[in-house]
XYZ file of C-alpha atoms in Angstrom:
489
model
C 0.000 0.000 0.000
C 2.775 2.405 0.870
C 5.602 0.968 -1.215
C 5.294 3.633 -3.897
C 6.432 6.149 -1.265
C 9.483 4.112 -0.317
C 11.423 3.650 -3.532
C 14.447 5.420 -2.130
C 14.483 3.669 1.201
C 16.939 0.854 1.866
C 15.893 -2.663 0.940
C 15.868 -3.696 4.628
C 13.353 -0.984 5.464
C 11.231 -1.941 2.466
C 11.187 -5.540 3.664
C 10.219 -4.376 7.138
C 7.319 -2.355 5.780
C 6.070 -5.324 3.726
C 6.219 -7.497 6.838
C 4.440 -4.877 8.948
C 1.677 -4.435 6.389
C 1.233 -8.213 6.095
C 1.060 -8.660 9.866
C -1.371 -5.779 10.305
C -3.828 -5.994 7.456
C -6.536 -3.421 7.941
C -9.744 -5.157 9.059
C -12.827 -4.519 6.934
C -14.523 -1.232 7.697
C -18.326 -1.292 7.401
C -19.242 2.122 8.775
C -20.133 5.387 7.120
C -17.917 6.616 4.325
C -15.149 9.128 4.896
C -17.124 11.854 3.120
C -20.239 11.140 5.194
C -18.284 11.383 8.432
C -16.704 14.661 7.311
C -20.150 16.135 6.638
C -21.525 14.937 9.987
C -18.502 16.427 11.739
C -19.050 19.785 10.063
C -22.763 19.774 10.830
C -22.925 18.501 14.396
C -19.603 19.037 16.171
C -18.570 22.451 17.415
C -16.263 24.091 14.870
C -13.288 24.192 17.228
C -12.973 20.370 16.990
C -10.076 20.014 14.558
C -8.242 17.033 13.122
C -4.619 16.180 12.463
C -3.448 16.129 8.839
C -4.676 17.714 5.623
C -6.799 14.646 4.985
C -7.835 13.407 8.444
C -7.666 9.729 9.307
C -10.874 7.823 9.976
C -9.612 5.386 12.597
C -11.937 2.499 13.394
C -9.746 -0.087 15.145
C -6.636 -0.355 17.286
C -4.441 -3.254 18.364
C -1.213 -3.033 20.331
C 0.871 -0.312 18.690
C -1.245 -0.254 15.518
C -4.174 1.868 14.387
C -6.341 1.155 11.350
C -8.292 3.390 9.008
C -10.382 2.229 6.035
C -7.352 1.361 3.920
C -4.258 0.511 5.940
C -2.503 0.222 9.270
C -0.374 2.835 11.009
C 2.326 2.571 13.629
C 1.008 4.743 16.464
C 3.956 6.613 17.945
C 1.762 9.053 19.847
C -0.492 6.711 21.842
C -3.666 8.745 21.543
C -1.946 11.841 22.972
C 0.172 9.871 25.472
C -2.938 8.073 26.714
C -2.668 4.496 25.457
C -0.128 3.139 27.906
C -0.216 -0.670 27.553
C -1.443 -0.978 23.963
C -4.660 -0.466 22.038
C -7.394 -2.904 23.084
C -5.105 -4.870 25.398
C -6.836 -8.239 25.977
C -6.414 -8.222 29.755
C -7.752 -4.674 30.091
C -10.607 -5.471 27.710
C -11.482 -8.589 29.710
C -11.524 -6.682 33.015
C -13.868 -4.072 31.546
C -16.164 -6.673 29.971
C -16.440 -8.601 33.226
C -17.306 -5.456 35.154
C -19.857 -4.438 32.517
C -21.780 -7.610 33.270
C -21.937 -7.014 37.022
C -22.108 -3.314 37.912
C -21.711 -0.147 35.860
C -22.395 2.637 38.282
C -23.509 3.531 41.787
C -21.353 6.597 42.610
C -19.543 6.716 45.910
C -22.629 7.263 48.054
C -22.504 3.470 48.310
C -19.436 1.323 48.752
C -18.431 -0.980 45.929
C -15.434 -3.342 46.059
C -13.476 -2.179 43.009
C -12.989 1.371 44.316
C -11.288 0.202 47.469
C -9.256 -2.552 45.802
C -7.979 -0.142 43.209
C -7.155 2.600 45.723
C -5.020 0.168 47.704
C -3.266 -1.068 44.565
C -2.576 2.409 43.191
C -1.216 4.036 46.347
C 1.077 1.039 46.845
C 2.997 2.522 43.901
C 3.423 5.866 45.689
C 6.316 6.834 48.001
C 6.197 8.431 51.446
C 2.893 9.625 52.875
C 1.140 9.758 49.493
C -1.470 7.213 50.542
C -4.848 8.889 50.022
C -6.495 9.089 46.602
C -9.502 10.880 45.125
C -10.645 9.654 41.724
C -11.808 11.974 38.948
C -12.305 11.671 35.180
C -9.488 13.612 33.507
C -6.225 15.455 33.993
C -7.952 18.824 33.980
C -10.258 17.673 36.782
C -7.299 16.317 38.733
C -5.387 19.595 38.475
C -8.536 21.580 39.294
C -8.890 19.646 42.517
C -5.182 19.894 43.354
C -5.361 23.688 43.031
C -8.311 23.821 45.402
C -6.662 21.499 47.929
C -3.440 23.545 47.935
C -5.320 26.778 48.567
C -7.498 25.274 51.287
C -4.604 23.563 53.061
C -2.216 26.519 53.082
C -4.745 29.313 53.435
C -2.815 31.068 50.664
C -4.027 31.928 47.188
C -1.099 32.316 44.795
C 0.053 29.387 42.674
C 3.098 29.129 40.404
C 3.503 27.174 37.194
C 6.065 27.362 34.404
C 5.914 29.264 31.183
C 5.372 26.651 28.453
C 3.421 24.432 30.884
C 0.180 22.667 30.054
C -2.034 21.573 32.959
C -5.484 21.505 31.369
C -8.052 23.546 29.500
C -10.818 24.042 32.053
C -11.441 27.669 33.094
C -9.559 26.948 36.338
C -6.534 25.106 34.957
C -6.275 27.342 31.897
C -4.635 29.864 34.195
C -1.889 27.345 34.962
C -1.409 26.588 31.271
C 1.106 29.052 29.868
C 0.642 28.694 26.125
C -1.168 31.530 24.393
C -2.555 29.048 21.876
C -4.535 27.271 24.612
C -5.906 30.325 26.408
C -9.200 32.152 25.906
C -9.629 35.836 26.895
C -11.635 35.120 30.033
C -11.786 37.468 33.043
C -10.010 36.251 36.143
C -8.052 33.587 34.289
C -4.776 34.538 35.949
C -6.236 35.279 39.368
C -3.520 34.257 41.799
C -1.422 32.447 39.180
C 2.129 33.384 38.247
C 4.310 31.843 35.530
C 7.961 31.281 36.334
C 10.741 31.328 33.752
C 11.030 27.888 32.155
C 14.421 26.289 32.912
C 14.822 24.899 29.378
C 18.446 24.089 28.480
C 17.790 24.155 24.714
C 15.701 27.248 23.965
C 15.969 29.006 27.321
C 18.365 31.839 28.164
C 20.811 29.494 29.897
C 21.780 25.878 29.529
C 23.600 23.477 27.285
C 25.195 20.104 26.787
C 25.723 19.299 30.496
C 22.371 20.420 31.852
C 19.758 17.762 31.068
C 18.921 14.391 32.608
C 18.594 12.548 29.306
C 20.535 9.941 27.314
C 20.865 12.675 24.677
C 22.161 16.150 25.448
C 21.688 19.322 23.460
C 24.584 20.390 21.246
C 24.420 23.901 22.720
C 27.695 24.902 24.394
C 27.795 24.914 28.177
C 30.263 25.885 30.925
C 28.744 23.532 33.511
C 30.905 20.913 35.163
C 29.973 17.368 36.111
C 27.651 17.531 39.133
C 27.238 21.298 38.932
C 24.728 23.064 36.684
C 25.310 26.805 36.500
C 22.169 27.206 34.431
C 20.111 25.840 37.337
C 21.637 28.469 39.614
C 20.563 31.241 37.244
C 17.058 29.902 36.644
C 16.636 29.368 40.376
C 17.681 32.978 40.962
C 14.834 34.026 38.663
C 12.382 31.942 40.711
C 13.609 33.633 43.879
C 13.001 36.983 42.212
C 9.410 35.931 41.574
C 8.964 35.207 45.273
C 10.667 38.447 46.226
C 8.715 40.799 43.975
C 5.420 39.150 43.008
C 4.206 37.199 46.047
C 3.196 38.115 49.599
C 6.204 37.429 51.787
C 6.237 33.782 52.841
C 2.776 33.077 51.433
C 2.294 30.817 48.429
C -0.306 28.073 47.997
C 1.751 25.846 45.741
C 3.706 25.215 42.608
C 2.784 22.898 39.728
C 5.330 21.173 37.521
C 5.137 18.445 34.911
C 8.084 16.128 35.457
C 8.777 16.530 31.744
C 6.653 19.059 29.869
C 4.369 17.257 27.449
C 2.317 19.590 25.253
C 5.183 22.081 25.516
C 7.347 19.780 23.396
C 8.888 17.201 25.777
C 10.915 19.882 27.516
C 13.213 18.808 30.338
C 14.512 21.123 33.035
C 18.070 21.820 34.075
C 19.487 19.333 36.551
C 18.546 19.832 40.189
C 16.153 22.713 39.544
C 12.917 20.958 40.555
C 14.301 19.774 43.884
C 15.448 23.277 44.799
C 12.158 24.774 43.615
C 10.190 22.369 45.811
C 12.279 23.344 48.829
C 11.713 27.042 48.146
C 7.948 26.576 47.785
C 7.704 24.675 51.059
C 9.847 27.251 52.853
C 7.228 29.815 51.833
C 4.272 27.826 53.131
C 3.247 26.122 49.888
C 2.754 22.618 48.527
C 4.599 21.149 45.566
C 2.335 19.448 43.026
C 3.697 17.030 40.424
C 1.611 16.659 37.279
C 2.196 13.055 36.172
C -0.602 13.036 33.603
C 1.872 12.244 30.802
C 5.067 11.154 32.562
C 3.667 8.604 35.015
C 3.149 4.832 35.033
C 6.637 3.853 33.908
C 6.778 5.905 30.717
C 10.108 7.560 31.528
C 11.711 4.142 31.988
C 14.085 4.642 34.891
C 11.256 5.304 37.352
C 7.571 4.574 37.738
C 6.854 8.278 38.314
C 8.600 11.123 36.552
C 9.107 13.089 39.790
C 11.402 10.349 41.127
C 14.059 11.465 38.635
C 14.042 14.848 40.393
C 14.726 13.222 43.778
C 11.574 14.587 45.428
C 8.401 13.337 47.036
C 5.684 15.848 46.104
C 2.887 16.934 48.417
C 0.261 16.199 45.761
C 0.438 14.089 42.601
C -2.061 14.352 39.752
C -2.484 11.665 37.096
C -4.699 10.729 34.156
C -4.217 9.602 30.501
C -2.125 6.406 30.804
C -3.823 5.526 34.087
C -6.702 4.002 32.095
C -5.110 3.155 28.721
C -7.676 5.400 27.066
C -10.557 4.962 29.509
C -11.589 8.409 30.859
C -10.205 8.576 34.382
C -7.810 10.509 36.585
C -6.720 10.773 40.202
C -5.285 13.069 42.854
C -2.986 11.434 45.427
C -1.826 13.157 48.591
C -1.254 12.562 52.291
C -4.022 12.057 54.846
C -3.068 15.331 56.535
C -3.503 17.315 53.333
C -6.583 15.394 52.194
C -8.455 16.227 55.401
C -9.064 19.786 54.160
C -11.721 18.393 51.811
C -13.833 17.611 54.885
C -14.530 21.335 55.376
C -17.493 21.025 52.984
C -19.159 18.407 50.824
C -17.258 17.460 47.684
C -18.618 14.975 45.192
C -17.734 13.570 41.781
C -20.514 11.617 40.063
C -18.346 9.381 37.909
C -14.946 9.511 39.650
C -13.915 6.052 40.835
C -16.828 4.276 39.146
C -16.650 0.457 38.960
C -15.772 0.369 35.270
C -12.869 2.800 35.650
C -11.514 1.008 38.705
C -11.607 -2.371 36.944
C -9.689 -0.892 34.009
C -7.211 0.884 36.280
C -6.333 -2.294 38.166
C -5.827 -4.218 34.938
C -3.511 -1.497 33.600
C -1.351 -1.663 36.736
C -1.162 -5.447 36.378
C -0.162 -5.316 32.715
C 2.578 -2.735 33.339
C 4.102 -5.065 35.942
C 3.483 -8.417 34.231
C 4.794 -7.313 30.839
C 7.617 -5.226 32.338
C 6.570 -2.196 30.352
C 8.591 0.227 32.468
C 11.693 -1.781 31.590
C 10.593 -1.858 27.953
C 10.166 1.917 27.997
C 13.742 2.303 29.178
C 15.145 -0.195 26.678
C 13.232 0.816 23.544
C 13.150 4.492 24.492
C 16.906 4.753 25.027
C 17.500 2.794 21.824
C 15.295 5.223 19.934
C 16.838 8.301 21.544
C 20.295 7.166 20.486
C 19.022 6.545 16.965
C 17.456 9.994 16.877
C 20.719 11.491 18.119
C 22.429 10.062 15.028
C 19.705 11.564 12.843
C 20.145 14.938 14.550
C 23.844 14.865 13.660
C 22.957 13.914 10.079
C 20.105 16.309 9.276
C 20.267 20.097 9.564
C 16.507 20.246 10.120
C 16.731 18.340 13.436
C 17.841 20.778 16.110
C 17.344 18.837 19.317
C 16.469 15.364 20.586
C 15.421 14.937 24.202
C 13.472 12.897 26.689
C 13.633 9.738 28.748
C 12.134 6.338 28.114
C 9.204 6.569 25.726
C 8.619 10.259 26.326
C 10.620 11.769 23.472
C 10.705 15.069 21.604
C 12.414 15.937 18.310
C 12.625 19.672 17.688
C 12.746 20.687 14.027
C 14.538 23.926 13.204
C 15.167 26.277 10.317
C 18.648 27.108 11.615
C 20.691 24.901 13.929
C 22.970 27.683 15.097
C 20.237 30.115 16.154
C 17.766 27.337 17.079
C 15.103 29.173 15.042
C 12.029 26.971 14.937
C 10.874 25.394 11.698
C 7.774 27.212 10.487
C 4.429 25.432 10.364
C 4.220 24.806 6.576
C 7.697 23.244 6.541
C 7.051 21.155 9.653
C 3.821 19.898 8.125
C 5.699 18.773 5.006
C 7.750 16.333 7.089
C 4.918 15.361 9.424
C 2.526 14.574 6.575
C 5.185 12.497 4.796
C 5.613 10.416 7.964
C 1.877 9.797 8.081
C 1.749 8.839 4.400
C 4.448 6.269 5.108
C 2.457 4.737 7.936
C 3.851 6.339 11.103
C 1.859 8.691 13.312
C 3.680 11.251 15.450
C 2.264 13.945 17.686
C 2.982 17.616 17.338
C 3.874 19.970 20.184
C 5.766 22.956 21.468
C 4.627 26.562 21.532
C 5.616 26.869 17.872
C 4.238 23.401 16.995
C 7.635 22.343 15.645
C 8.317 19.314 17.863
C 7.614 15.710 16.910
C 6.091 14.164 20.040
C 7.057 10.486 20.257
C 5.108 8.866 23.080
C 3.806 5.518 21.835
C 2.080 2.702 23.713
C 4.729 1.240 26.019
C 4.456 -2.137 24.269
C 6.366 -0.941 21.187
C 9.515 -2.889 20.333
C 12.843 -2.216 18.649
C 11.448 -3.241 15.272
C 8.816 -0.514 15.617
C 11.543 1.927 16.660
C 13.705 0.984 13.679
C 10.901 1.632 11.250
C 9.962 4.955 12.879
C 13.617 6.025 12.735
C 13.901 5.017 9.075
C 10.797 7.020 8.220
C 12.055 10.141 10.030
C 15.425 9.744 8.286
C 13.801 9.409 4.876
C 11.348 12.269 5.348
C 14.009 14.663 6.634
C 16.235 13.701 3.708
C 13.424 14.315 1.205
C 12.601 17.636 2.844
C 16.220 18.848 2.679
C 16.499 17.797 -0.976
C 13.308 19.684 -1.732
C 14.712 22.787 -0.011
C 17.948 22.586 -1.981
C 16.061 22.242 -5.240
C 13.966 25.284 -4.320
C 17.026 27.369 -3.454
C 18.560 26.659 -6.876
C 15.524 27.988 -8.726
């Protein structure tokens, strides 16, 4: 199906594609036609609902790391926006949901049902320290909403800090935390009590370089830092102190939010040691430190089960969603009993949070991650892919930076490697669309939408990684040849 697009690829990659297409023949699709679905979408969905790609995909089935439209299969290297953690339609997760469907769908928590309590025990067993109380919700935005409220109630303070370039949700409450102009509506009170700290980004930030990131792949940017000492962290931390000194009531902050690795922002990692020092500063000023593990949790970063562990901290509150349910809508807030008690000041209720179906799915996901050693697989395949991408960065002028840990990877495309000028949208789309046409789906992120987000189901293997790398290599090569031809005209 795709071989016409691969005439210039090596014979080994061609053979791999043939094998992949044979193994993953697209199952028959019997639904409405593409054109009918497009018309229904235009007529009945709100106009802000947009699709990836010039010709959107009509996906009707998923299996493992594969997605299927009407015509062919695709290697899913984005995992439904970092949501499919153990693989599309995993048989054990499917079976747990089907069994629960036959017994009890819903009661809400006004009654006790076994799955809620079994799952709570199983989930908090994965948490360090005093993080042993959980409240279940339905999404990451809901989880961060609740964490904001808890922090303000517990501390008696109002102001909350997040990073520039952060994404913590799109509800009216969490939109204030999210520091991307593209995700923000002009609503009154959006920034009430919310401040955005300078992002300690060693690639595009003011400071940082080749010694500053906890990743198998470092930026090529020059750096004066020595082993074990990051000068960039000192300077970014000084900026955070300035925020406390000039923009906050003395000694009074409710909390600080941080993704362990920024997701929507383009898989941005912080300078070494910054998060630990930031957490200490927040606590010294009366606040709580909140780790947003919506994208980086459940073994995705490989070395640890939770992204915050790489920063050598135990947060006061942890929020999670996405991979927690492998695509089932669920989320959670985990904190200590002492902090959680503030919710007893009034009634608080979530109709669907912790419902039997979600809890059955959540338990099965935890089991699969352990039984199939998917955290270990994330480390193995992710590091293998990062090293392969590093070679492509050194080969192609259009690849400016490669970063991440485990299967949370970002590839920043640039117009100029020296200045780190981002690749403009039309040029990025050229490469991105070519990848799709060749059967590999990548996400898109960063403030300038110039980062390939590689965050596949954690069941992907080295064969999948090899093919994804070959496609990126080919597409970047074709793009650069096209640019050279254009410059000669």
